[in-house]
Amino acid sequence: MLILVLTILFPQWIRKTAVSEILGICLDKLNDDKIYYELDKIEENKNHLEDHLFRMTYRKDPSSYTIVNYDLSSSYFVGFKCKLSAFGRSKDDKHGNKQVIVGLLVNDKGYPFSWDVYPGNTAEVHTLTDKVDICRKRFKMKDITLVFDRGIVSDDNLEYITDKKLKYISCLDKDQIQNVPGIDLSIFKVLTTKDLSEKQLSILGLDKYDQDLWFKDLGEKENRRYIRGLNPTLFKEERESRIEKLRCFEEFVEKKNVELKSAKRSRGYEATKNCIINELKRLKTKKYFNDEPVLEEIEIQPIDKDGKKGSLIKSYQVSIERNEVNIDKDELVEGLCVFVSNHIQKKEEDVIFSSERIIKAYRDKTKIEDAFKHIKSFLKIRPFFVNTDKHVRAVYTVSVVSYFINKDLAERRKQIEGIDYLNSKNLYEPFRGYDWIKLKDTLSGKTKGEEVWLSEEQKRLLNNLNINIQ
């Protein structure tokens, strides 16, 4: 599988290496048709690959499957040839391009073991139930906790997981926070950006998790457990950002009115209104103002430099009112987060799964974000040179398996050397010094290949990694 991964990802590079000689595989006939044929076979065997990765990692560390992380990411296409791609909410800020979405499951150590590719317009919230069934039925997992991002949270999804006797940990969207049963946000009315001392946060009944988070366990509400959290730094940033955006927009309207009042030619109603609306959208402040701007028509009598009056010009004055209700709502949730879980079991009076464990499990989902980052950057999944559904899915399979190999090597080196190499080009650096030389007899025409001996340092590292060398 490794040789297949390398040939598909780096077909030109691999011919410059000694891989062919070391593994005894002839690459002379390697061409695009062969690669595409292998992509078809990879897609047909995707489930077998997933099963193998799961069995291998589960045997090694069953406890790494007590928590399973799930998330999605998008990859955009240039052009319209890929039928699987579609326009959707882009996480790459490529809104003018079609895209596909990949859903990935990783264990608590960050090893991927299952993945799927969806059309680019697939709603994330609709992909979770399939993953629940995969964990339960296909991989026979019990007593696991699924951790996923707030964009996947819905009542249906949370109830489905609970019905299947599994656990979950996630976080609510800002719009969902106010719907938490019995939640009281009024205490945050007293907060200002100048008063975020530890003493003040303690007075509000919050406990310190770390410098970036203070929390309070709200207990069980309708078979769900909610933990309210406040990030002081984020609170300050969001509060100041909102105030600044409001100020910028109102200054824009004020300057626009001055400009309109001294117009030299007539102004159109729709063009003037759209100019204001576009600024609202640009600053993302549309919800903070009521409906659409009000345009009052005015007439301007232009006078030239000689004092001669010209024809009357039609222009406008713009007014728009703040939506204080929406401003107040956002003010209450700035810097705020609410974790949600069905870990409600208790032993005597105390919950078995502490608030701190719930928060840590959600924060640790960065390991799946690392996987997406490396699949996209380190492995350079883009640009895509394939367009058929099978081939696009197979490219993702190759990329995920490649990431698995990198992750495993990085973890093994970390155990030996205590250094995290996954984010560094140094991961494979010690193996660059291996050479294969070819000697050709000019009289007989015979060619003989022979390896250059490894250094003692290379041998030591390979032996420590349990990689057999001759």
Tab-separated table of C-alpha atoms in Angstrom:
chain	number	residue	atom	x	y	z
A	1	MET	CA	0.000	0.000	0.000
A	2	LEU	CA	2.845	2.388	0.806
A	3	ILE	CA	4.347	2.045	-2.654
A	4	LEU	CA	0.925	2.676	-4.183
A	5	VAL	CA	0.467	5.795	-2.075
A	6	LEU	CA	3.861	7.120	-3.136
A	7	THR	CA	3.404	6.382	-6.818
A	8	ILE	CA	0.017	8.090	-6.948
A	9	LEU	CA	0.966	11.154	-4.915
A	10	PHE	CA	4.469	11.632	-6.325
A	11	PRO	CA	4.799	9.711	-9.637
A	12	GLN	CA	7.630	11.899	-10.995
A	13	TRP	CA	9.560	12.061	-7.732
A	14	ILE	CA	9.483	8.332	-7.023
A	15	ARG	CA	11.430	7.538	-10.202
A	16	LYS	CA	14.346	9.539	-8.789
A	17	THR	CA	14.494	7.414	-5.645
A	18	ALA	CA	15.718	3.906	-4.786
A	19	VAL	CA	12.212	2.686	-3.886
A	20	SER	CA	12.023	0.443	-6.942
A	21	GLU	CA	15.305	-1.307	-6.089
A	22	ILE	CA	14.646	-1.557	-2.360
A	23	LEU	CA	11.187	-3.106	-2.744
A	24	GLY	CA	11.950	-5.021	-5.917
A	25	ILE	CA	9.110	-3.410	-7.862
A	26	CYS	CA	9.548	-2.304	-11.455
A	27	LEU	CA	8.242	1.206	-12.089
A	28	ASP	CA	9.299	1.451	-15.744
A	29	LYS	CA	5.727	0.912	-16.942
A	30	LEU	CA	4.217	3.372	-14.505
A	31	ASN	CA	1.890	5.744	-16.380
A	32	ASP	CA	-1.307	7.716	-15.896
A	33	ASP	CA	-3.544	4.873	-17.109
A	34	LYS	CA	-2.014	2.511	-14.547
A	35	ILE	CA	-2.522	5.060	-11.777
A	36	TYR	CA	-6.178	5.633	-12.723
A	37	TYR	CA	-6.757	1.876	-12.801
A	38	GLU	CA	-5.319	1.604	-9.307
A	39	LEU	CA	-7.593	4.440	-8.144
A	40	ASP	CA	-10.617	2.377	-9.169
A	41	LYS	CA	-9.279	-0.572	-7.163
A	42	ILE	CA	-8.592	1.633	-4.148
A	43	GLU	CA	-12.176	2.909	-4.092
A	44	GLU	CA	-13.500	-0.635	-4.375
A	45	ASN	CA	-11.390	-1.678	-1.354
A	46	LYS	CA	-11.914	1.402	0.794
A	47	ASN	CA	-13.899	-0.454	3.463
A	48	HIS	CA	-11.183	-3.105	3.732
A	49	LEU	CA	-8.572	-0.392	4.250
A	50	GLU	CA	-10.690	1.230	6.976
A	51	ASP	CA	-11.234	-2.107	8.690
A	52	HIS	CA	-7.501	-2.787	8.643
A	53	LEU	CA	-6.602	0.609	10.126
A	54	PHE	CA	-9.236	0.187	12.825
A	55	ARG	CA	-8.130	-3.331	13.795
A	56	MET	CA	-4.470	-2.324	13.855
A	57	THR	CA	-5.006	0.711	16.104
A	58	TYR	CA	-7.631	-0.961	18.304
A	59	ARG	CA	-5.393	-3.947	19.037
A	60	LYS	CA	-2.561	-1.613	19.920
A	61	ASP	CA	-4.620	0.592	22.265
A	62	PRO	CA	-8.331	-0.177	22.874
A	63	SER	CA	-8.582	2.779	25.260
A	64	SER	CA	-7.894	5.158	22.372
A	65	TYR	CA	-11.448	4.427	21.192
A	66	THR	CA	-13.245	5.597	24.320
A	67	ILE	CA	-13.453	8.991	22.614
A	68	VAL	CA	-13.980	9.309	18.857
A	69	ASN	CA	-13.755	12.646	17.059
A	70	TYR	CA	-15.791	13.513	13.968
A	71	ASP	CA	-15.550	16.578	11.740
A	72	LEU	CA	-15.824	17.704	8.138
A	73	SER	CA	-13.793	19.874	5.811
A	74	SER	CA	-14.141	21.053	2.220
A	75	SER	CA	-11.844	21.087	-0.810
A	76	TYR	CA	-12.581	23.245	-3.812
A	77	PHE	CA	-12.237	22.483	-7.528
A	78	VAL	CA	-11.202	24.695	-10.402
A	79	GLY	CA	-13.699	24.083	-13.185
A	80	PHE	CA	-16.929	22.141	-13.407
A	81	LYS	CA	-15.935	18.672	-14.654
A	82	CYS	CA	-16.258	16.877	-11.310
A	83	LYS	CA	-19.861	15.669	-10.993
A	84	LEU	CA	-19.440	14.990	-7.283
A	85	SER	CA	-18.607	18.642	-6.598
A	86	ALA	CA	-21.283	21.251	-5.920
A	87	PHE	CA	-21.602	24.796	-4.666
A	88	GLY	CA	-21.920	24.956	-0.893
A	89	ARG	CA	-20.760	26.703	2.252
A	90	SER	CA	-17.016	26.920	1.713
A	91	LYS	CA	-14.556	26.596	4.596
A	92	ASP	CA	-11.751	27.625	2.230
A	93	ASP	CA	-13.366	31.007	1.429
A	94	LYS	CA	-13.678	29.869	-2.188
A	95	HIS	CA	-17.349	30.684	-2.608
A	96	GLY	CA	-17.096	30.924	-6.387
A	97	ASN	CA	-15.846	27.359	-6.757
A	98	LYS	CA	-17.534	24.007	-6.560
A	99	GLN	CA	-16.336	21.754	-3.763
A	100	VAL	CA	-16.562	18.363	-2.099
A	101	ILE	CA	-16.811	17.689	1.619
A	102	VAL	CA	-14.865	14.996	3.453
A	103	GLY	CA	-16.067	13.592	6.773
A	104	LEU	CA	-13.394	12.024	8.981
A	105	LEU	CA	-13.441	9.870	12.117
A	106	VAL	CA	-10.290	9.721	14.267
A	107	ASN	CA	-9.646	8.011	17.576
A	108	ASP	CA	-8.469	9.743	20.725
A	109	LYS	CA	-4.839	9.467	19.583
A	110	GLY	CA	-5.629	11.208	16.300
A	111	TYR	CA	-5.425	8.132	14.051
A	112	PRO	CA	-8.005	8.188	11.205
A	113	PHE	CA	-10.019	5.024	10.720
A	114	SER	CA	-13.054	5.962	8.620
A	115	TRP	CA	-13.857	8.667	6.068
A	116	ASP	CA	-16.425	9.602	3.431
A	117	VAL	CA	-16.650	12.138	0.609
A	118	TYR	CA	-19.909	14.033	0.058
A	119	PRO	CA	-21.185	16.477	-2.581
A	120	GLY	CA	-20.209	20.048	-1.782
A	121	ASN	CA	-23.763	21.130	-0.932
A	122	THR	CA	-24.279	18.449	1.743
A	123	ALA	CA	-25.434	19.865	5.085
A	124	GLU	CA	-22.962	18.828	7.792
A	125	VAL	CA	-25.739	18.191	10.274
A	126	HIS	CA	-27.150	15.430	8.034
A	127	THR	CA	-23.960	13.320	8.014
A	128	LEU	CA	-23.693	12.369	11.689
A	129	THR	CA	-26.242	9.546	11.970
A	130	ASP	CA	-24.352	7.477	9.393
A	131	LYS	CA	-21.202	7.816	11.471
A	132	VAL	CA	-23.042	6.700	14.596
A	133	ASP	CA	-24.189	3.570	12.776
A	134	ILE	CA	-20.672	2.905	11.467
A	135	CYS	CA	-19.255	3.039	14.993
A	136	ARG	CA	-21.942	0.793	16.460
A	137	LYS	CA	-22.679	-1.726	13.728
A	138	ARG	CA	-19.573	-1.974	11.584
A	139	PHE	CA	-16.866	-1.448	14.191
A	140	LYS	CA	-18.932	-2.860	17.085
A	141	MET	CA	-17.922	-0.036	19.405
A	142	LYS	CA	-19.671	0.423	22.741
A	143	ASP	CA	-19.179	2.849	25.613
A	144	ILE	CA	-17.711	5.480	23.328
A	145	THR	CA	-18.138	9.245	23.353
A	146	LEU	CA	-18.529	11.030	20.035
A	147	VAL	CA	-17.022	14.519	19.975
A	148	PHE	CA	-18.035	16.843	17.145
A	149	ASP	CA	-18.184	20.505	16.218
A	150	ARG	CA	-21.074	22.855	16.964
A	151	GLY	CA	-22.093	22.982	13.302
A	152	ILE	CA	-23.284	19.354	13.540
A	153	VAL	CA	-25.446	19.854	16.644
A	154	SER	CA	-29.193	19.402	16.270
A	155	ASP	CA	-31.881	17.998	18.554
A	156	ASP	CA	-32.387	15.077	16.165
A	157	ASN	CA	-28.682	14.199	16.155
A	158	LEU	CA	-28.327	14.386	19.940
A	159	GLU	CA	-31.432	12.269	20.479
A	160	TYR	CA	-30.274	9.727	17.879
A	161	ILE	CA	-26.929	9.237	19.642
A	162	THR	CA	-28.644	8.829	23.002
A	163	ASP	CA	-31.137	6.342	21.556
A	164	LYS	CA	-28.210	4.248	20.299
A	165	LYS	CA	-26.776	4.116	23.855
A	166	LEU	CA	-23.706	6.177	22.980
A	167	LYS	CA	-22.371	9.376	24.534
A	168	TYR	CA	-21.634	12.724	22.936
A	169	ILE	CA	-19.818	15.979	23.682
A	170	SER	CA	-20.218	19.120	21.629
A	171	CYS	CA	-20.779	22.844	21.882
A	172	LEU	CA	-23.805	24.964	20.992
A	173	ASP	CA	-23.952	27.640	18.346
A	174	LYS	CA	-24.446	31.199	19.604
A	175	ASP	CA	-28.028	31.127	18.259
A	176	GLN	CA	-28.756	27.942	20.243
A	177	ILE	CA	-27.477	29.179	23.612
A	178	GLN	CA	-30.540	31.258	24.425
A	179	ASN	CA	-32.754	28.176	23.967
A	180	VAL	CA	-31.052	26.180	26.737
A	181	PRO	CA	-33.767	25.368	29.327
A	182	GLY	CA	-33.514	27.632	32.355
A	183	ILE	CA	-30.297	29.355	31.303
A	184	ASP	CA	-29.762	32.785	32.874
A	185	LEU	CA	-27.619	35.139	30.832
A	186	SER	CA	-28.564	38.293	32.698
A	187	ILE	CA	-25.480	38.011	34.906
A	188	PHE	CA	-23.335	38.942	31.911
A	189	LYS	CA	-25.033	42.329	31.579
A	190	VAL	CA	-22.679	43.679	34.238
A	191	LEU	CA	-19.542	42.615	32.350
A	192	THR	CA	-17.438	45.233	30.608
A	193	THR	CA	-14.149	44.938	28.754
A	194	LYS	CA	-12.480	46.867	31.590
A	195	ASP	CA	-13.662	44.548	34.351
A	196	LEU	CA	-12.642	40.958	33.633
A	197	SER	CA	-10.630	40.276	36.753
A	198	GLU	CA	-10.556	36.812	38.313
A	199	LYS	CA	-12.365	38.264	41.311
A	200	GLN	CA	-15.211	39.539	39.127
A	201	LEU	CA	-15.518	36.219	37.293
A	202	SER	CA	-15.586	34.355	40.611
A	203	ILE	CA	-18.367	36.638	41.833
A	204	LEU	CA	-20.351	35.585	38.756
A	205	GLY	CA	-20.104	31.975	39.989
A	206	LEU	CA	-17.544	30.799	37.451
A	207	ASP	CA	-14.675	28.389	38.124
A	208	LYS	CA	-11.330	28.725	36.394
A	209	TYR	CA	-10.418	26.017	33.875
A	210	ASP	CA	-7.398	27.877	32.532
A	211	GLN	CA	-6.438	31.380	31.498
A	212	ASP	CA	-8.751	31.266	28.478
A	213	LEU	CA	-11.843	29.703	30.040
A	214	TRP	CA	-14.035	30.091	33.110
A	215	PHE	CA	-16.992	27.749	33.484
A	216	LYS	CA	-20.035	26.700	35.491
A	217	ASP	CA	-21.774	23.319	35.303
A	218	LEU	CA	-25.484	24.040	34.887
A	219	GLY	CA	-26.407	20.436	35.612
A	220	GLU	CA	-28.915	18.222	33.875
A	221	LYS	CA	-31.718	19.776	31.845
A	222	GLU	CA	-34.098	17.383	30.043
A	223	ASN	CA	-31.543	14.518	29.895
A	224	ARG	CA	-28.789	16.818	28.669
A	225	ARG	CA	-25.988	18.381	30.606
A	226	TYR	CA	-24.908	21.953	29.935
A	227	ILE	CA	-21.684	23.682	30.956
A	228	ARG	CA	-21.515	27.416	30.471
A	229	GLY	CA	-18.091	28.822	29.632
A	230	LEU	CA	-16.655	32.303	29.209
A	231	ASN	CA	-13.446	33.159	27.382
A	232	PRO	CA	-12.328	36.570	28.735
A	233	THR	CA	-10.039	37.268	25.779
A	234	LEU	CA	-12.687	36.348	23.226
A	235	PHE	CA	-15.287	38.368	25.155
A	236	LYS	CA	-13.145	41.464	24.868
A	237	GLU	CA	-12.401	40.880	21.182
A	238	GLU	CA	-16.032	40.248	20.221
A	239	ARG	CA	-17.359	43.149	22.285
A	240	GLU	CA	-14.842	45.641	20.884
A	241	SER	CA	-15.271	44.290	17.350
A	242	ARG	CA	-19.063	44.720	17.434
A	243	ILE	CA	-18.816	48.258	18.820
A	244	GLU	CA	-16.203	49.178	16.209
A	245	LYS	CA	-18.290	47.757	13.339
A	246	LEU	CA	-21.339	49.715	14.465
A	247	ARG	CA	-19.264	52.873	14.674
A	248	CYS	CA	-17.737	52.303	11.231
A	249	PHE	CA	-21.124	51.755	9.605
A	250	GLU	CA	-22.738	54.785	11.189
A	251	GLU	CA	-19.753	56.908	10.142
A	252	PHE	CA	-20.156	55.501	6.631
A	253	VAL	CA	-23.836	56.586	6.560
A	254	GLU	CA	-22.913	60.009	7.894
A	255	LYS	CA	-20.256	60.530	5.200
A	256	LYS	CA	-22.610	59.162	2.535
A	257	ASN	CA	-25.250	61.723	3.515
A	258	VAL	CA	-22.695	64.543	3.207
A	259	GLU	CA	-21.736	63.227	-0.231
A	260	LEU	CA	-25.376	62.895	-1.322
A	261	LYS	CA	-26.179	66.405	-0.105
A	262	SER	CA	-23.481	67.890	-2.325
A	263	ALA	CA	-24.138	65.652	-5.352
A	264	LYS	CA	-23.345	67.125	-8.790
A	265	ARG	CA	-25.752	64.804	-10.607
A	266	SER	CA	-28.987	62.976	-9.810
A	267	ARG	CA	-28.692	59.797	-7.777
A	268	GLY	CA	-30.710	56.617	-8.353
A	269	TYR	CA	-32.855	55.214	-5.555
A	270	GLU	CA	-31.894	51.530	-5.947
A	271	ALA	CA	-28.189	52.257	-6.437
A	272	THR	CA	-28.083	54.415	-3.296
A	273	LYS	CA	-29.981	51.844	-1.224
A	274	ASN	CA	-27.808	48.954	-2.441
A	275	CYS	CA	-24.681	50.919	-1.549
A	276	ILE	CA	-25.850	51.056	2.079
A	277	ILE	CA	-26.941	47.397	2.156
A	278	ASN	CA	-23.623	46.243	0.671
A	279	GLU	CA	-21.754	48.058	3.442
A	280	LEU	CA	-23.969	46.350	6.024
A	281	LYS	CA	-23.081	42.991	4.500
A	282	ARG	CA	-19.380	43.814	4.241
A	283	LEU	CA	-19.190	44.696	7.914
A	284	LYS	CA	-21.552	41.804	8.830
A	285	THR	CA	-23.786	44.167	10.797
A	286	LYS	CA	-27.094	43.719	8.945
A	287	LYS	CA	-28.810	42.090	11.940
A	288	TYR	CA	-27.967	45.088	14.121
A	289	PHE	CA	-30.223	47.410	12.104
A	290	ASN	CA	-33.961	47.391	11.406
A	291	ASP	CA	-35.074	46.209	7.982
A	292	GLU	CA	-33.756	48.265	5.083
A	293	PRO	CA	-32.418	51.829	5.052
A	294	VAL	CA	-34.950	54.657	4.668
A	295	LEU	CA	-34.181	57.050	1.809
A	296	GLU	CA	-35.714	60.535	1.927
A	297	GLU	CA	-35.697	62.281	-1.443
A	298	ILE	CA	-34.201	65.775	-1.579
A	299	GLU	CA	-33.658	68.323	-4.341
A	300	ILE	CA	-30.370	70.116	-4.805
A	301	GLN	CA	-29.957	73.403	-6.639
A	302	PRO	CA	-26.425	73.370	-8.090
A	303	ILE	CA	-24.644	76.679	-8.550
A	304	ASP	CA	-21.611	76.984	-10.793
A	305	LYS	CA	-18.511	79.107	-10.102
A	306	ASP	CA	-20.094	82.110	-11.786
A	307	GLY	CA	-23.095	81.935	-9.466
A	308	LYS	CA	-25.412	80.648	-12.158
A	309	LYS	CA	-28.083	78.189	-11.000
A	310	GLY	CA	-28.367	74.874	-12.788
A	311	SER	CA	-31.215	72.379	-13.148
A	312	LEU	CA	-32.547	70.725	-9.997
A	313	ILE	CA	-30.823	67.473	-9.037
A	314	LYS	CA	-32.546	64.583	-7.228
A	315	SER	CA	-30.659	63.016	-4.357
A	316	TYR	CA	-31.369	61.355	-1.007
A	317	GLN	CA	-30.664	61.382	2.694
A	318	VAL	CA	-30.264	57.994	4.354
A	319	SER	CA	-31.451	56.955	7.802
A	320	ILE	CA	-31.473	53.544	9.445
A	321	GLU	CA	-32.334	52.566	12.997
A	322	ARG	CA	-30.417	50.216	15.236
A	323	ASN	CA	-32.057	46.919	16.181
A	324	GLU	CA	-31.486	47.155	19.912
A	325	VAL	CA	-33.083	43.745	20.536
A	326	ASN	CA	-30.494	41.921	18.419
A	327	ILE	CA	-27.684	44.028	19.843
A	328	ASP	CA	-28.736	43.094	23.377
A	329	LYS	CA	-28.957	39.402	22.431
A	330	ASP	CA	-25.421	39.332	21.039
A	331	GLU	CA	-24.127	41.338	23.972
A	332	LEU	CA	-25.211	38.527	26.308
A	333	VAL	CA	-23.333	35.780	24.434
A	334	GLU	CA	-20.107	37.551	23.492
A	335	GLY	CA	-17.179	35.373	24.563
A	336	LEU	CA	-19.684	32.783	25.760
A	337	CYS	CA	-19.871	29.083	24.925
A	338	VAL	CA	-22.081	26.274	26.184
A	339	PHE	CA	-20.872	22.680	26.123
A	340	VAL	CA	-23.554	20.020	25.787
A	341	SER	CA	-23.295	16.329	26.671
A	342	ASN	CA	-25.383	13.353	27.752
A	343	HIS	CA	-22.815	12.365	30.395
A	344	ILE	CA	-25.333	12.701	33.217
A	345	GLN	CA	-24.637	9.540	35.216
A	346	LYS	CA	-23.821	10.043	38.883
A	347	LYS	CA	-22.107	8.085	41.619
A	348	GLU	CA	-23.806	9.076	44.832
A	349	GLU	CA	-24.033	12.868	44.515
A	350	ASP	CA	-21.197	13.498	42.035
A	351	VAL	CA	-21.266	13.141	38.271
A	352	ILE	CA	-18.951	10.409	36.997
A	353	PHE	CA	-17.752	12.437	33.999
A	354	SER	CA	-16.491	15.767	35.383
A	355	SER	CA	-16.948	19.168	33.774
A	356	GLU	CA	-13.214	19.394	33.222
A	357	ARG	CA	-13.185	16.096	31.287
A	358	ILE	CA	-16.004	17.308	29.030
A	359	ILE	CA	-14.203	20.570	28.303
A	360	LYS	CA	-10.894	18.799	27.665
A	361	ALA	CA	-12.513	16.269	25.318
A	362	TYR	CA	-14.032	19.054	23.232
A	363	ARG	CA	-10.834	21.072	23.158
A	364	ASP	CA	-8.843	17.998	22.146
A	365	LYS	CA	-10.749	17.810	18.884
A	366	THR	CA	-7.879	19.889	17.511
A	367	LYS	CA	-6.301	16.530	16.659
A	368	ILE	CA	-8.840	16.078	13.860
A	369	GLU	CA	-8.246	19.648	12.739
A	370	ASP	CA	-4.540	18.769	12.524
A	371	ALA	CA	-5.433	15.824	10.302
A	372	PHE	CA	-7.312	18.063	7.855
A	373	LYS	CA	-4.523	20.622	7.920
A	374	HIS	CA	-1.879	18.067	6.987
A	375	ILE	CA	-4.017	16.330	4.390
A	376	LYS	CA	-4.484	19.684	2.662
A	377	SER	CA	-1.055	21.232	3.161
A	378	PHE	CA	1.636	18.661	3.962
A	379	LEU	CA	0.216	16.132	1.478
A	380	LYS	CA	-0.951	18.854	-0.950
A	381	ILE	CA	-4.235	17.206	-1.937
A	382	ARG	CA	-4.920	20.112	-4.289
A	383	PRO	CA	-4.913	20.641	-7.208
A	384	PHE	CA	-7.082	17.696	-8.223
A	385	PHE	CA	-6.061	15.986	-11.457
A	386	VAL	CA	-9.068	13.652	-11.447
A	387	ASN	CA	-12.787	14.277	-11.939
A	388	THR	CA	-14.800	11.064	-11.697
A	389	ASP	CA	-16.559	10.293	-8.414
A	390	LYS	CA	-14.543	7.116	-7.821
A	391	HIS	CA	-11.227	8.786	-8.495
A	392	VAL	CA	-11.930	11.809	-6.277
A	393	ARG	CA	-12.921	9.510	-3.416
A	394	ALA	CA	-9.841	7.367	-4.014
A	395	VAL	CA	-7.547	10.420	-3.887
A	396	TYR	CA	-8.953	11.178	-0.451
A	397	THR	CA	-8.385	7.573	0.580
A	398	VAL	CA	-4.771	7.758	-0.552
A	399	SER	CA	-4.342	11.061	1.292
A	400	VAL	CA	-5.874	9.780	4.536
A	401	VAL	CA	-3.752	6.600	4.446
A	402	SER	CA	-0.682	8.733	3.767
A	403	TYR	CA	-1.532	10.902	6.742
A	404	PHE	CA	-1.959	7.749	8.837
A	405	ILE	CA	1.572	6.660	7.869
A	406	ASN	CA	2.998	10.094	8.697
A	407	LYS	CA	1.088	10.187	11.973
A	408	ASP	CA	2.307	6.739	12.994
A	409	LEU	CA	5.934	7.495	12.169
A	410	ALA	CA	5.699	10.811	14.030
A	411	GLU	CA	4.191	9.114	17.092
A	412	ARG	CA	6.861	6.423	17.114
A	413	ARG	CA	9.660	8.988	16.810
A	414	LYS	CA	8.034	11.057	19.538
A	415	GLN	CA	8.123	8.064	21.908
A	416	ILE	CA	11.826	7.571	21.150
A	417	GLU	CA	13.028	11.169	21.012
A	418	GLY	CA	10.331	13.141	22.843
A	419	ILE	CA	9.894	15.513	19.893
A	420	ASP	CA	6.748	16.194	17.827
A	421	TYR	CA	7.845	15.840	14.204
A	422	LEU	CA	4.468	15.801	12.458
A	423	ASN	CA	4.529	19.534	11.816
A	424	SER	CA	8.116	19.553	10.621
A	425	LYS	CA	10.002	18.654	7.487
A	426	ASN	CA	12.464	16.946	9.803
A	427	LEU	CA	10.193	13.901	10.096
A	428	TYR	CA	11.885	12.104	7.190
A	429	GLU	CA	15.202	13.962	7.316
A	430	PRO	CA	17.253	11.138	8.912
A	431	PHE	CA	16.399	8.824	6.008
A	432	ARG	CA	17.558	11.142	3.228
A	433	GLY	CA	21.114	9.857	3.398
A	434	TYR	CA	20.280	6.374	2.082
A	435	ASP	CA	21.664	5.888	-1.448
A	436	TRP	CA	21.525	3.226	-4.088
A	437	ILE	CA	24.250	3.136	-6.682
A	438	LYS	CA	24.221	1.402	-10.055
A	439	LEU	CA	27.378	0.073	-11.631
A	440	LYS	CA	27.455	-0.758	-15.347
A	441	ASP	CA	30.088	-2.926	-17.008
A	442	THR	CA	30.821	-1.200	-20.328
A	443	LEU	CA	32.157	-4.425	-21.866
A	444	SER	CA	29.339	-6.813	-20.961
A	445	GLY	CA	26.572	-4.209	-20.620
A	446	LYS	CA	25.493	-5.742	-17.333
A	447	THR	CA	24.215	-3.470	-14.569
A	448	LYS	CA	24.492	-4.168	-10.872
A	449	GLY	CA	22.819	-2.189	-8.104
A	450	GLU	CA	24.098	-1.961	-4.570
A	451	GLU	CA	23.085	0.050	-1.532
A	452	VAL	CA	25.414	2.405	0.269
A	453	TRP	CA	25.722	1.292	3.887
A	454	LEU	CA	23.572	3.094	6.443
A	455	SER	CA	25.235	5.199	9.077
A	456	GLU	CA	25.251	3.969	12.658
A	457	GLU	CA	22.784	6.744	13.587
A	458	GLN	CA	20.368	5.669	10.847
A	459	LYS	CA	20.630	2.029	11.922
A	460	ARG	CA	19.970	2.961	15.544
A	461	LEU	CA	16.874	4.982	14.643
A	462	LEU	CA	15.496	2.297	12.331
A	463	ASN	CA	16.031	-0.390	14.963
A	464	ASN	CA	14.298	1.758	17.585
A	465	LEU	CA	11.387	2.187	15.188
A	466	ASN	CA	11.211	-1.617	14.829
A	467	ILE	CA	11.965	-1.352	11.111
A	468	ASN	CA	13.945	-4.385	10.047
A	469	ILE	CA	17.170	-3.739	8.141
A	470	GLN	CA	19.477	-6.251	6.530
